[in-house]
Amino acid sequence: EKESRVENGKKEVVNRYFDPEGKLALEEKISYRADGTMDTYWRMQHQIAEETRMERKDDLVHFYKKFKGTEERDDEKWKGDIITTDQMVSYVYDHWDEIVAEKDLNLRVLIPSRMETVGFSVEKLKEAGEVEGKKTVVMEMTPSSMIIRAFVDPIKFHYEQGDSKRLLMVDGRMSVKRKKADGTYADAIGQLLFNYEPILSPPPIVTPQKKKKRL
């Protein structure tokens, strides 16, 4: 569930994720500056009661995390190629021609739970994909660090072929977690499908006819 609005040149976004039982699992609130870069970020991972925040001041991004009664803080120098996970889809659209031309796209993504940015490369796979009978262009996002690649698998984004380029599926690590048999939570690996409501034409405007007066 996504809500967004623009006020005084700043974009405000609220994202909510629900578990299979319909219970709120994670929510995040993000404020973007007029140039499209992140200004402030707040997230609550309700499944594990983890709160994280990020805020930009001067040339630094400040991190805060509260988990199991422990509070942690850190900071990192801000760079121009840093985005939030919320911006991933639009970032690919903005660099579509470069990726389709098989040029590697390098960027850094804010990972609030790790209190740092992580480098990724995005490339177009040569093989086409398919989602519910629709042919897709598959973009793969892979961690740049060999160490992180050892325990984080690539994430695949399936975009519909043709002019629409709609995101149809994300295949890989999910934002929400899965509940194990013992009641604890672990990272969820799965497929997230997107459905789009058809745009209906507005009803025709009917001009009321004047009633004729009887003589």
C-alpha positions as a Markdown table, in Angstrom:
| # | Residue | x | y | z |
|---|---|---|---|---|
| 1 | Glu | 0.0 | 0.0 | 0.0 |
| 2 | Lys | 1.6 | 3.3 | -1.1 |
| 3 | Glu | 0.6 | 6.9 | -0.5 |
| 4 | Ser | 2.4 | 9.9 | -1.9 |
| 5 | Arg | 1.9 | 13.7 | -2.0 |
| 6 | Val | 3.9 | 16.8 | -3.0 |
| 7 | Glu | 3.8 | 19.8 | -0.8 |
| 8 | Asn | 6.1 | 22.9 | -1.0 |
| 9 | Gly | 8.3 | 21.2 | -3.6 |
| 10 | Lys | 8.9 | 18.2 | -1.3 |
| 11 | Lys | 7.6 | 14.7 | -1.9 |
| 12 | Glu | 6.2 | 12.7 | 1.0 |
| 13 | Val | 5.8 | 8.9 | 0.7 |
| 14 | Val | 4.2 | 6.4 | 3.0 |
| 15 | Asn | 4.6 | 2.6 | 2.3 |
| 16 | Arg | 2.9 | -0.1 | 4.2 |
| 17 | Tyr | 3.5 | -3.9 | 3.8 |
| 18 | Phe | 1.3 | -6.6 | 5.1 |
| 19 | Asp | 1.9 | -10.3 | 5.9 |
| 20 | Pro | -0.1 | -13.1 | 4.3 |
| 21 | Glu | -2.7 | -12.8 | 7.2 |
| 22 | Gly | -3.3 | -9.2 | 6.4 |
| 23 | Lys | -1.5 | -7.8 | 9.5 |
| 24 | Leu | 0.7 | -4.7 | 9.2 |
| 25 | Ala | 4.3 | -6.0 | 9.0 |
| 26 | Leu | 6.3 | -3.0 | 8.0 |
| 27 | Glu | 5.7 | 0.7 | 7.4 |
| 28 | Glu | 8.0 | 3.5 | 6.3 |
| 29 | Lys | 7.7 | 7.3 | 5.8 |
| 30 | Ile | 10.1 | 9.1 | 3.5 |
| 31 | Ser | 10.5 | 12.8 | 2.8 |
| 32 | Tyr | 12.4 | 13.7 | -0.4 |
| 33 | Arg | 14.0 | 17.1 | -1.3 |
| 34 | Ala | 13.1 | 19.1 | -4.3 |
| 35 | Asp | 16.0 | 17.5 | -6.3 |
| 36 | Gly | 14.5 | 14.0 | -5.6 |
| 37 | Thr | 17.1 | 12.9 | -3.1 |
| 38 | Met | 16.1 | 11.6 | 0.4 |
| 39 | Asp | 15.8 | 14.1 | 3.2 |
| 40 | Thr | 14.4 | 12.1 | 6.2 |
| 41 | Tyr | 13.3 | 8.5 | 6.6 |
| 42 | Trp | 11.5 | 6.5 | 9.3 |
| 43 | Arg | 10.7 | 2.8 | 9.3 |
| 44 | Met | 9.1 | 0.4 | 11.8 |
| 45 | Gln | 9.6 | -3.3 | 11.2 |
| 46 | His | 6.6 | -4.4 | 13.3 |
| 47 | Gln | 7.4 | -8.1 | 12.9 |
| 48 | Ile | 10.6 | -7.8 | 14.9 |
| 49 | Ala | 9.9 | -4.4 | 16.7 |
| 50 | Glu | 12.9 | -2.7 | 14.9 |
| 51 | Glu | 12.8 | 1.0 | 14.5 |
| 52 | Thr | 15.2 | 2.8 | 12.1 |
| 53 | Arg | 15.6 | 6.4 | 11.1 |
| 54 | Met | 17.8 | 8.3 | 8.6 |
| 55 | Glu | 18.4 | 12.0 | 8.3 |
| 56 | Arg | 20.6 | 14.2 | 6.0 |
| 57 | Lys | 22.4 | 17.1 | 7.6 |
| 58 | Asp | 25.1 | 19.0 | 5.6 |
| 59 | Asp | 27.1 | 16.3 | 3.7 |
| 60 | Leu | 26.3 | 13.4 | 6.0 |
| 61 | Val | 23.4 | 10.9 | 6.4 |
| 62 | His | 22.8 | 10.0 | 10.0 |
| 63 | Phe | 21.5 | 6.6 | 11.0 |
| 64 | Tyr | 19.6 | 5.5 | 14.1 |
| 65 | Lys | 18.4 | 2.0 | 15.0 |
| 66 | Lys | 16.5 | 0.7 | 18.1 |
| 67 | Phe | 16.2 | -3.0 | 18.4 |
| 68 | Lys | 15.7 | -5.2 | 21.5 |
| 69 | Gly | 16.2 | -2.2 | 23.8 |
| 70 | Thr | 19.5 | -1.3 | 22.3 |
| 71 | Glu | 20.0 | 2.0 | 20.4 |
| 72 | Glu | 22.7 | 2.5 | 17.8 |
| 73 | Arg | 23.9 | 5.5 | 15.8 |
| 74 | Asp | 26.2 | 6.0 | 12.9 |
| 75 | Asp | 26.8 | 8.3 | 9.9 |
| 76 | Glu | 28.2 | 8.2 | 6.4 |
| 77 | Lys | 29.2 | 10.8 | 3.8 |
| 78 | Trp | 26.4 | 11.5 | 1.3 |
| 79 | Lys | 27.1 | 10.9 | -2.4 |
| 80 | Gly | 25.0 | 11.8 | -5.4 |
| 81 | Asp | 24.3 | 8.2 | -6.5 |
| 82 | Ile | 22.6 | 7.2 | -3.2 |
| 83 | Ile | 18.9 | 6.1 | -3.4 |
| 84 | Thr | 16.3 | 4.5 | -1.1 |
| 85 | Thr | 14.7 | 1.1 | -2.0 |
| 86 | Asp | 11.5 | 3.1 | -2.6 |
| 87 | Gln | 13.3 | 4.8 | -5.6 |
| 88 | Met | 14.6 | 1.7 | -7.2 |
| 89 | Val | 11.9 | 1.3 | -9.8 |
| 90 | Ser | 12.0 | 5.0 | -10.9 |
| 91 | Tyr | 15.8 | 4.9 | -11.0 |
| 92 | Val | 15.7 | 2.0 | -13.4 |
| 93 | Tyr | 13.2 | 3.9 | -15.6 |
| 94 | Asp | 15.5 | 7.0 | -15.6 |
| 95 | His | 18.4 | 4.9 | -16.8 |
| 96 | Trp | 16.5 | 2.4 | -19.0 |
| 97 | Asp | 18.4 | 3.1 | -22.2 |
| 98 | Glu | 21.7 | 2.7 | -20.5 |
| 99 | Ile | 20.8 | -0.7 | -19.0 |
| 100 | Val | 19.1 | -2.0 | -22.2 |
| 101 | Ala | 22.3 | -1.1 | -24.0 |
| 102 | Glu | 24.0 | -3.6 | -21.7 |
| 103 | Lys | 25.9 | -1.0 | -19.7 |
| 104 | Asp | 26.3 | -1.8 | -16.0 |
| 105 | Leu | 24.6 | 0.7 | -13.8 |
| 106 | Asn | 26.3 | 1.3 | -10.4 |
| 107 | Leu | 24.5 | 2.9 | -7.5 |
| 108 | Arg | 24.4 | 2.8 | -3.7 |
| 109 | Val | 21.2 | 1.9 | -1.8 |
| 110 | Leu | 20.4 | 3.0 | 1.8 |
| 111 | Ile | 19.9 | 0.0 | 4.0 |
| 112 | Pro | 18.5 | 1.3 | 7.3 |
| 113 | Ser | 18.8 | -2.0 | 9.2 |
| 114 | Arg | 22.6 | -2.1 | 8.4 |
| 115 | Met | 23.0 | 1.6 | 9.0 |
| 116 | Glu | 25.0 | 2.1 | 5.9 |
| 117 | Thr | 24.7 | 2.3 | 2.1 |
| 118 | Val | 25.5 | -0.8 | 0.0 |
| 119 | Gly | 26.8 | -0.7 | -3.5 |
| 120 | Phe | 24.9 | -2.6 | -6.3 |
| 121 | Ser | 25.2 | -3.0 | -10.0 |
| 122 | Val | 22.1 | -3.3 | -12.2 |
| 123 | Glu | 22.3 | -5.1 | -15.6 |
| 124 | Lys | 19.8 | -6.5 | -18.1 |
| 125 | Leu | 19.8 | -10.2 | -18.5 |
| 126 | Lys | 20.1 | -11.5 | -22.1 |
| 127 | Glu | 17.3 | -14.0 | -21.6 |
| 128 | Ala | 13.8 | -12.7 | -21.6 |
| 129 | Gly | 11.5 | -13.6 | -18.7 |
| 130 | Glu | 7.8 | -14.4 | -18.4 |
| 131 | Val | 5.2 | -13.5 | -15.8 |
| 132 | Glu | 1.7 | -14.9 | -16.1 |
| 133 | Gly | 2.1 | -15.3 | -19.9 |
| 134 | Lys | 3.6 | -11.9 | -20.4 |
| 135 | Lys | 7.1 | -11.5 | -21.8 |
| 136 | Thr | 9.4 | -9.5 | -19.6 |
| 137 | Val | 12.7 | -7.6 | -19.7 |
| 138 | Val | 14.7 | -8.9 | -16.7 |
| 139 | Met | 16.9 | -6.5 | -14.7 |
| 140 | Glu | 19.2 | -8.1 | -12.1 |
| 141 | Met | 20.5 | -6.1 | -9.1 |
| 142 | Thr | 23.7 | -7.6 | -7.6 |
| 143 | Pro | 25.8 | -6.4 | -4.6 |
| 144 | Ser | 29.1 | -4.9 | -5.7 |
| 145 | Ser | 31.0 | -6.3 | -2.7 |
| 146 | Met | 32.2 | -9.9 | -3.0 |
| 147 | Ile | 31.6 | -10.4 | 0.7 |
| 148 | Ile | 28.0 | -9.3 | 0.6 |
| 149 | Arg | 27.4 | -11.4 | -2.6 |
| 150 | Ala | 28.4 | -14.5 | -0.6 |
| 151 | Phe | 25.2 | -14.3 | 1.5 |
| 152 | Val | 22.9 | -12.0 | -0.5 |
| 153 | Asp | 21.5 | -13.4 | -3.8 |
| 154 | Pro | 20.7 | -11.1 | -6.7 |
| 155 | Ile | 17.3 | -9.6 | -7.0 |
| 156 | Lys | 15.5 | -9.8 | -10.3 |
| 157 | Phe | 13.0 | -7.2 | -11.5 |
| 158 | His | 10.6 | -8.2 | -14.3 |
| 159 | Tyr | 9.4 | -5.4 | -16.5 |
| 160 | Glu | 6.8 | -5.9 | -19.2 |
| 161 | Gln | 8.1 | -5.8 | -22.7 |
| 162 | Gly | 6.8 | -3.1 | -25.0 |
| 163 | Asp | 6.0 | 0.5 | -24.4 |
| 164 | Ser | 4.5 | 0.1 | -21.0 |
| 165 | Lys | 7.6 | -1.2 | -19.2 |
| 166 | Arg | 5.4 | -1.9 | -16.2 |
| 167 | Leu | 7.0 | -3.7 | -13.3 |
| 168 | Leu | 5.3 | -7.1 | -13.1 |
| 169 | Met | 7.4 | -9.0 | -10.5 |
| 170 | Val | 10.2 | -8.7 | -8.0 |
| 171 | Asp | 12.0 | -12.0 | -7.4 |
| 172 | Gly | 14.3 | -12.2 | -4.4 |
| 173 | Arg | 14.6 | -10.9 | -0.9 |
| 174 | Met | 11.4 | -9.3 | 0.4 |
| 175 | Ser | 10.9 | -6.3 | 2.6 |
| 176 | Val | 8.7 | -8.3 | 5.0 |
| 177 | Lys | 10.0 | -11.4 | 6.9 |
| 178 | Arg | 8.6 | -14.9 | 7.1 |
| 179 | Lys | 7.5 | -16.5 | 10.4 |
| 180 | Lys | 9.2 | -19.7 | 11.3 |
| 181 | Ala | 7.6 | -22.7 | 13.1 |
| 182 | Asp | 9.2 | -21.6 | 16.4 |
| 183 | Gly | 7.6 | -18.2 | 16.2 |
| 184 | Thr | 10.8 | -16.3 | 15.3 |
| 185 | Tyr | 11.3 | -14.4 | 12.0 |
| 186 | Ala | 13.8 | -14.8 | 9.2 |
| 187 | Asp | 14.5 | -13.1 | 5.9 |
| 188 | Ala | 11.8 | -13.9 | 3.3 |
| 189 | Ile | 12.8 | -14.9 | -0.3 |
| 190 | Gly | 10.0 | -15.0 | -2.7 |
| 191 | Gln | 8.2 | -13.4 | -5.6 |
| 192 | Leu | 6.1 | -10.2 | -5.4 |
| 193 | Leu | 3.6 | -9.8 | -8.2 |
| 194 | Phe | 2.1 | -6.5 | -9.2 |
| 195 | Asn | -1.4 | -6.0 | -10.6 |
| 196 | Tyr | -2.6 | -2.9 | -12.4 |
| 197 | Glu | -6.2 | -1.8 | -12.6 |
| 198 | Pro | -7.5 | -0.9 | -16.1 |
| 199 | Ile | -8.0 | 2.7 | -16.7 |
| 200 | Leu | -11.7 | 3.2 | -17.5 |
| 201 | Ser | -13.0 | 5.9 | -19.9 |
| 202 | Pro | -15.1 | 8.5 | -18.2 |
| 203 | Pro | -18.8 | 8.3 | -18.8 |
| 204 | Pro | -20.1 | 10.5 | -21.6 |
| 205 | Ile | -21.5 | 13.8 | -20.7 |
| 206 | Val | -25.3 | 13.9 | -21.3 |
| 207 | Thr | -26.8 | 17.4 | -21.8 |
| 208 | Pro | -30.3 | 17.5 | -20.3 |
| 209 | Gln | -32.9 | 18.4 | -22.9 |
| 210 | Lys | -35.3 | 21.2 | -22.2 |
| 211 | Lys | -38.9 | 20.2 | -21.8 |
| 212 | Lys | -41.3 | 21.7 | -24.3 |
| 213 | Lys | -44.0 | 23.9 | -22.9 |
| 214 | Arg | -47.6 | 22.9 | -23.7 |
| 215 | Leu | -49.6 | 25.6 | -25.4 |
